[in-house]
Amino acid sequence: MKTMMTLGWLLLAGPGMAQDLVFKTGFENRFLVAGSVTGLSSSPLTLSLISVSGNETLAINNNGRFVFELPVLAGHAWRVEVATLPSQPQTQSCALSQNSGPALPVGGVDDVQVDCQVQAWEWDVMDWDQGGWQ
């Protein structure tokens, strides 16, 4: 039997065998998670991708598109969370949408939305979680 490797899959050729594709372990359908950020006025915003394939943290410094580099197995649960919010010079809040699923679809996800807004300081309220007086 003659075996040759081509682009991550094995092509088996031999007497009585058709040109069958045999997928090598580790070459499951894996896809990327991507999206966009709007309203970011200070940086960095840190996002985390959590999946059965592993975890990845991504620092976002500007509005616009982002792509996680970690390929996620199709058909498995995944989610994107805000790991850290930008804090200075302005306090921001960021809301996520389309940021999780019970199963990553074939082809991946490119529509995770992160919408950030500047929070106004309330000067007459003390909030120790904010690191000082507001």
PDB file of C-alpha atoms in Angstrom:
ATOM      1  CA  MET A   1       0.000   0.000   0.000  1.00  0.00           C
ATOM      2  CA  LYS A   2       1.371   3.396  -0.945  1.00  0.00           C
ATOM      3  CA  THR A   3       0.639   6.395   1.303  1.00  0.00           C
ATOM      4  CA  MET A   4       1.228  10.067   0.578  1.00  0.00           C
ATOM      5  CA  MET A   5       0.512  13.109   2.766  1.00  0.00           C
ATOM      6  CA  THR A   6      -1.327  16.023   1.174  1.00  0.00           C
ATOM      7  CA  LEU A   7      -2.516  19.145   3.045  1.00  0.00           C
ATOM      8  CA  GLY A   8      -3.183  17.456   6.349  1.00  0.00           C
ATOM      9  CA  TRP A   9      -5.057  14.436   5.001  1.00  0.00           C
ATOM     10  CA  LEU A  10      -3.919  11.047   3.795  1.00  0.00           C
ATOM     11  CA  LEU A  11      -4.671   9.743   0.343  1.00  0.00           C
ATOM     12  CA  LEU A  12      -4.532   5.955   0.232  1.00  0.00           C
ATOM     13  CA  ALA A  13      -3.902   4.264  -3.076  1.00  0.00           C
ATOM     14  CA  GLY A  14      -3.335   0.595  -3.653  1.00  0.00           C
ATOM     15  CA  PRO A  15      -4.637  -2.509  -5.360  1.00  0.00           C
ATOM     16  CA  GLY A  16      -8.412  -2.780  -5.049  1.00  0.00           C
ATOM     17  CA  MET A  17      -8.724   0.511  -3.160  1.00  0.00           C
ATOM     18  CA  ALA A  18     -10.495   3.566  -4.430  1.00  0.00           C
ATOM     19  CA  GLN A  19      -9.069   7.005  -3.831  1.00  0.00           C
ATOM     20  CA  ASP A  20     -10.419   7.182  -0.243  1.00  0.00           C
ATOM     21  CA  LEU A  21      -9.805  10.174   1.981  1.00  0.00           C
ATOM     22  CA  VAL A  22      -8.854   9.207   5.508  1.00  0.00           C
ATOM     23  CA  PHE A  23      -8.726  12.126   7.936  1.00  0.00           C
ATOM     24  CA  LYS A  24      -5.872  12.019  10.391  1.00  0.00           C
ATOM     25  CA  THR A  25      -6.726  12.581  14.077  1.00  0.00           C
ATOM     26  CA  GLY A  26      -6.413  16.263  14.978  1.00  0.00           C
ATOM     27  CA  PHE A  27      -7.824  17.611  11.730  1.00  0.00           C
ATOM     28  CA  GLU A  28     -11.380  18.058  12.962  1.00  0.00           C
ATOM     29  CA  ASN A  29     -13.477  20.925  11.644  1.00  0.00           C
ATOM     30  CA  ARG A  30     -12.137  23.975  13.461  1.00  0.00           C
ATOM     31  CA  PHE A  31     -13.272  27.527  12.853  1.00  0.00           C
ATOM     32  CA  LEU A  32     -12.598  31.053  14.102  1.00  0.00           C
ATOM     33  CA  VAL A  33     -14.618  33.476  16.222  1.00  0.00           C
ATOM     34  CA  ALA A  34     -14.616  37.152  15.187  1.00  0.00           C
ATOM     35  CA  GLY A  35     -16.632  40.322  15.616  1.00  0.00           C
ATOM     36  CA  SER A  36     -16.447  44.071  16.026  1.00  0.00           C
ATOM     37  CA  VAL A  37     -16.105  46.709  18.750  1.00  0.00           C
ATOM     38  CA  THR A  38     -17.841  50.105  18.705  1.00  0.00           C
ATOM     39  CA  GLY A  39     -17.761  53.040  21.127  1.00  0.00           C
ATOM     40  CA  LEU A  40     -14.346  52.265  22.638  1.00  0.00           C
ATOM     41  CA  SER A  41     -12.834  55.559  23.816  1.00  0.00           C
ATOM     42  CA  SER A  42      -9.925  54.310  25.919  1.00  0.00           C
ATOM     43  CA  SER A  43      -7.897  51.139  25.885  1.00  0.00           C
ATOM     44  CA  PRO A  44      -7.223  48.358  26.369  1.00  0.00           C
ATOM     45  CA  LEU A  45     -10.415  46.358  26.446  1.00  0.00           C
ATOM     46  CA  THR A  46      -9.624  42.686  27.021  1.00  0.00           C
ATOM     47  CA  LEU A  47     -11.879  39.930  25.670  1.00  0.00           C
ATOM     48  CA  SER A  48     -11.670  36.212  26.462  1.00  0.00           C
ATOM     49  CA  LEU A  49     -12.753  33.336  24.225  1.00  0.00           C
ATOM     50  CA  ILE A  50     -13.659  30.235  26.224  1.00  0.00           C
ATOM     51  CA  SER A  51     -14.242  26.896  24.502  1.00  0.00           C
ATOM     52  CA  VAL A  52     -13.507  23.185  24.660  1.00  0.00           C
ATOM     53  CA  SER A  53     -10.537  23.937  22.360  1.00  0.00           C
ATOM     54  CA  GLY A  54      -8.976  26.164  25.043  1.00  0.00           C
ATOM     55  CA  ASN A  55      -9.047  29.792  26.095  1.00  0.00           C
ATOM     56  CA  GLU A  56      -7.604  32.912  24.467  1.00  0.00           C
ATOM     57  CA  THR A  57      -7.354  36.485  25.735  1.00  0.00           C
ATOM     58  CA  LEU A  58      -7.293  39.325  23.217  1.00  0.00           C
ATOM     59  CA  ALA A  59      -6.441  42.984  23.960  1.00  0.00           C
ATOM     60  CA  ILE A  60      -8.484  45.445  21.873  1.00  0.00           C
ATOM     61  CA  ASN A  61      -7.106  48.977  21.487  1.00  0.00           C
ATOM     62  CA  ASN A  62      -9.346  50.412  18.763  1.00  0.00           C
ATOM     63  CA  ASN A  63     -12.866  50.243  17.408  1.00  0.00           C
ATOM     64  CA  GLY A  64     -13.307  47.847  14.515  1.00  0.00           C
ATOM     65  CA  ARG A  65     -12.906  44.169  13.680  1.00  0.00           C
ATOM     66  CA  PHE A  66     -11.195  41.561  15.831  1.00  0.00           C
ATOM     67  CA  VAL A  67     -10.446  37.869  15.314  1.00  0.00           C
ATOM     68  CA  PHE A  68      -9.420  35.319  17.905  1.00  0.00           C
ATOM     69  CA  GLU A  69      -6.546  33.145  16.682  1.00  0.00           C
ATOM     70  CA  LEU A  70      -7.673  30.028  18.573  1.00  0.00           C
ATOM     71  CA  PRO A  71      -9.593  27.681  16.258  1.00  0.00           C
ATOM     72  CA  VAL A  72     -12.708  26.263  17.950  1.00  0.00           C
ATOM     73  CA  LEU A  73     -14.143  22.823  17.207  1.00  0.00           C
ATOM     74  CA  ALA A  74     -17.371  22.997  15.219  1.00  0.00           C
ATOM     75  CA  GLY A  75     -20.333  21.685  17.147  1.00  0.00           C
ATOM     76  CA  HIS A  76     -18.973  22.588  20.599  1.00  0.00           C
ATOM     77  CA  ALA A  77     -20.083  25.310  23.025  1.00  0.00           C
ATOM     78  CA  TRP A  78     -18.158  28.604  23.066  1.00  0.00           C
ATOM     79  CA  ARG A  79     -18.480  32.080  24.583  1.00  0.00           C
ATOM     80  CA  VAL A  80     -16.785  35.473  24.530  1.00  0.00           C
ATOM     81  CA  GLU A  81     -16.587  37.505  27.747  1.00  0.00           C
ATOM     82  CA  VAL A  82     -15.164  40.869  28.773  1.00  0.00           C
ATOM     83  CA  ALA A  83     -12.055  40.086  30.850  1.00  0.00           C
ATOM     84  CA  THR A  84     -11.155  43.702  31.707  1.00  0.00           C
ATOM     85  CA  LEU A  85     -12.783  47.022  30.886  1.00  0.00           C
ATOM     86  CA  PRO A  86     -10.897  50.196  30.023  1.00  0.00           C
ATOM     87  CA  SER A  87     -10.823  52.442  33.084  1.00  0.00           C
ATOM     88  CA  GLN A  88      -8.851  55.641  32.513  1.00  0.00           C
ATOM     89  CA  PRO A  89      -9.187  58.409  31.511  1.00  0.00           C
ATOM     90  CA  GLN A  90     -12.909  57.534  31.275  1.00  0.00           C
ATOM     91  CA  THR A  91     -14.830  54.698  32.872  1.00  0.00           C
ATOM     92  CA  GLN A  92     -16.562  52.584  30.236  1.00  0.00           C
ATOM     93  CA  SER A  93     -19.083  49.779  30.180  1.00  0.00           C
ATOM     94  CA  CYS A  94     -19.280  47.307  27.341  1.00  0.00           C
ATOM     95  CA  ALA A  95     -22.220  45.105  26.392  1.00  0.00           C
ATOM     96  CA  LEU A  96     -21.821  41.913  24.374  1.00  0.00           C
ATOM     97  CA  SER A  97     -24.288  40.371  21.951  1.00  0.00           C
ATOM     98  CA  GLN A  98     -24.147  37.238  19.818  1.00  0.00           C
ATOM     99  CA  ASN A  99     -21.238  36.211  22.047  1.00  0.00           C
ATOM    100  CA  SER A 100     -22.014  32.552  22.772  1.00  0.00           C
ATOM    101  CA  GLY A 101     -23.584  29.445  21.419  1.00  0.00           C
ATOM    102  CA  PRO A 102     -24.336  25.881  22.349  1.00  0.00           C
ATOM    103  CA  ALA A 103     -22.492  24.835  19.194  1.00  0.00           C
ATOM    104  CA  LEU A 104     -20.085  26.696  16.946  1.00  0.00           C
ATOM    105  CA  PRO A 105     -21.514  26.517  13.421  1.00  0.00           C
ATOM    106  CA  VAL A 106     -19.511  25.206  10.494  1.00  0.00           C
ATOM    107  CA  GLY A 107     -17.763  28.228   8.970  1.00  0.00           C
ATOM    108  CA  GLY A 108     -17.250  29.959  12.326  1.00  0.00           C
ATOM    109  CA  VAL A 109     -18.726  33.109  13.798  1.00  0.00           C
ATOM    110  CA  ASP A 110     -18.022  36.659  12.616  1.00  0.00           C
ATOM    111  CA  ASP A 111     -20.824  38.643  14.229  1.00  0.00           C
ATOM    112  CA  VAL A 112     -19.884  38.978  17.923  1.00  0.00           C
ATOM    113  CA  GLN A 113     -20.803  42.568  18.859  1.00  0.00           C
ATOM    114  CA  VAL A 114     -19.128  44.604  21.624  1.00  0.00           C
ATOM    115  CA  ASP A 115     -20.807  47.976  22.208  1.00  0.00           C
ATOM    116  CA  CYS A 116     -19.020  50.267  24.686  1.00  0.00           C
ATOM    117  CA  GLN A 117     -20.277  53.466  26.306  1.00  0.00           C
ATOM    118  CA  VAL A 118     -18.657  56.062  28.529  1.00  0.00           C
ATOM    119  CA  GLN A 119     -20.121  56.115  32.021  1.00  0.00           C
ATOM    120  CA  ALA A 120     -20.682  59.529  33.578  1.00  0.00           C
ATOM    121  CA  TRP A 121     -19.099  60.097  36.982  1.00  0.00           C
ATOM    122  CA  GLU A 122     -21.491  60.644  39.843  1.00  0.00           C
ATOM    123  CA  TRP A 123     -19.471  63.016  42.003  1.00  0.00           C
ATOM    124  CA  ASP A 124     -21.722  62.680  45.041  1.00  0.00           C
ATOM    125  CA  VAL A 125     -21.488  58.866  45.265  1.00  0.00           C
ATOM    126  CA  MET A 126     -18.653  56.909  46.863  1.00  0.00           C
ATOM    127  CA  ASP A 127     -17.954  53.577  45.158  1.00  0.00           C
ATOM    128  CA  TRP A 128     -14.915  51.708  46.462  1.00  0.00           C
ATOM    129  CA  ASP A 129     -15.094  49.223  43.578  1.00  0.00           C
ATOM    130  CA  GLN A 130     -14.223  52.090  41.224  1.00  0.00           C
ATOM    131  CA  GLY A 131     -11.031  52.794  43.172  1.00  0.00           C
ATOM    132  CA  GLY A 132     -12.039  56.091  44.746  1.00  0.00           C
ATOM    133  CA  TRP A 133     -14.631  58.781  45.119  1.00  0.00           C
ATOM    134  CA  GLN A 134     -17.019  59.499  42.332  1.00  0.00           C
TER     135      GLN A 134
END
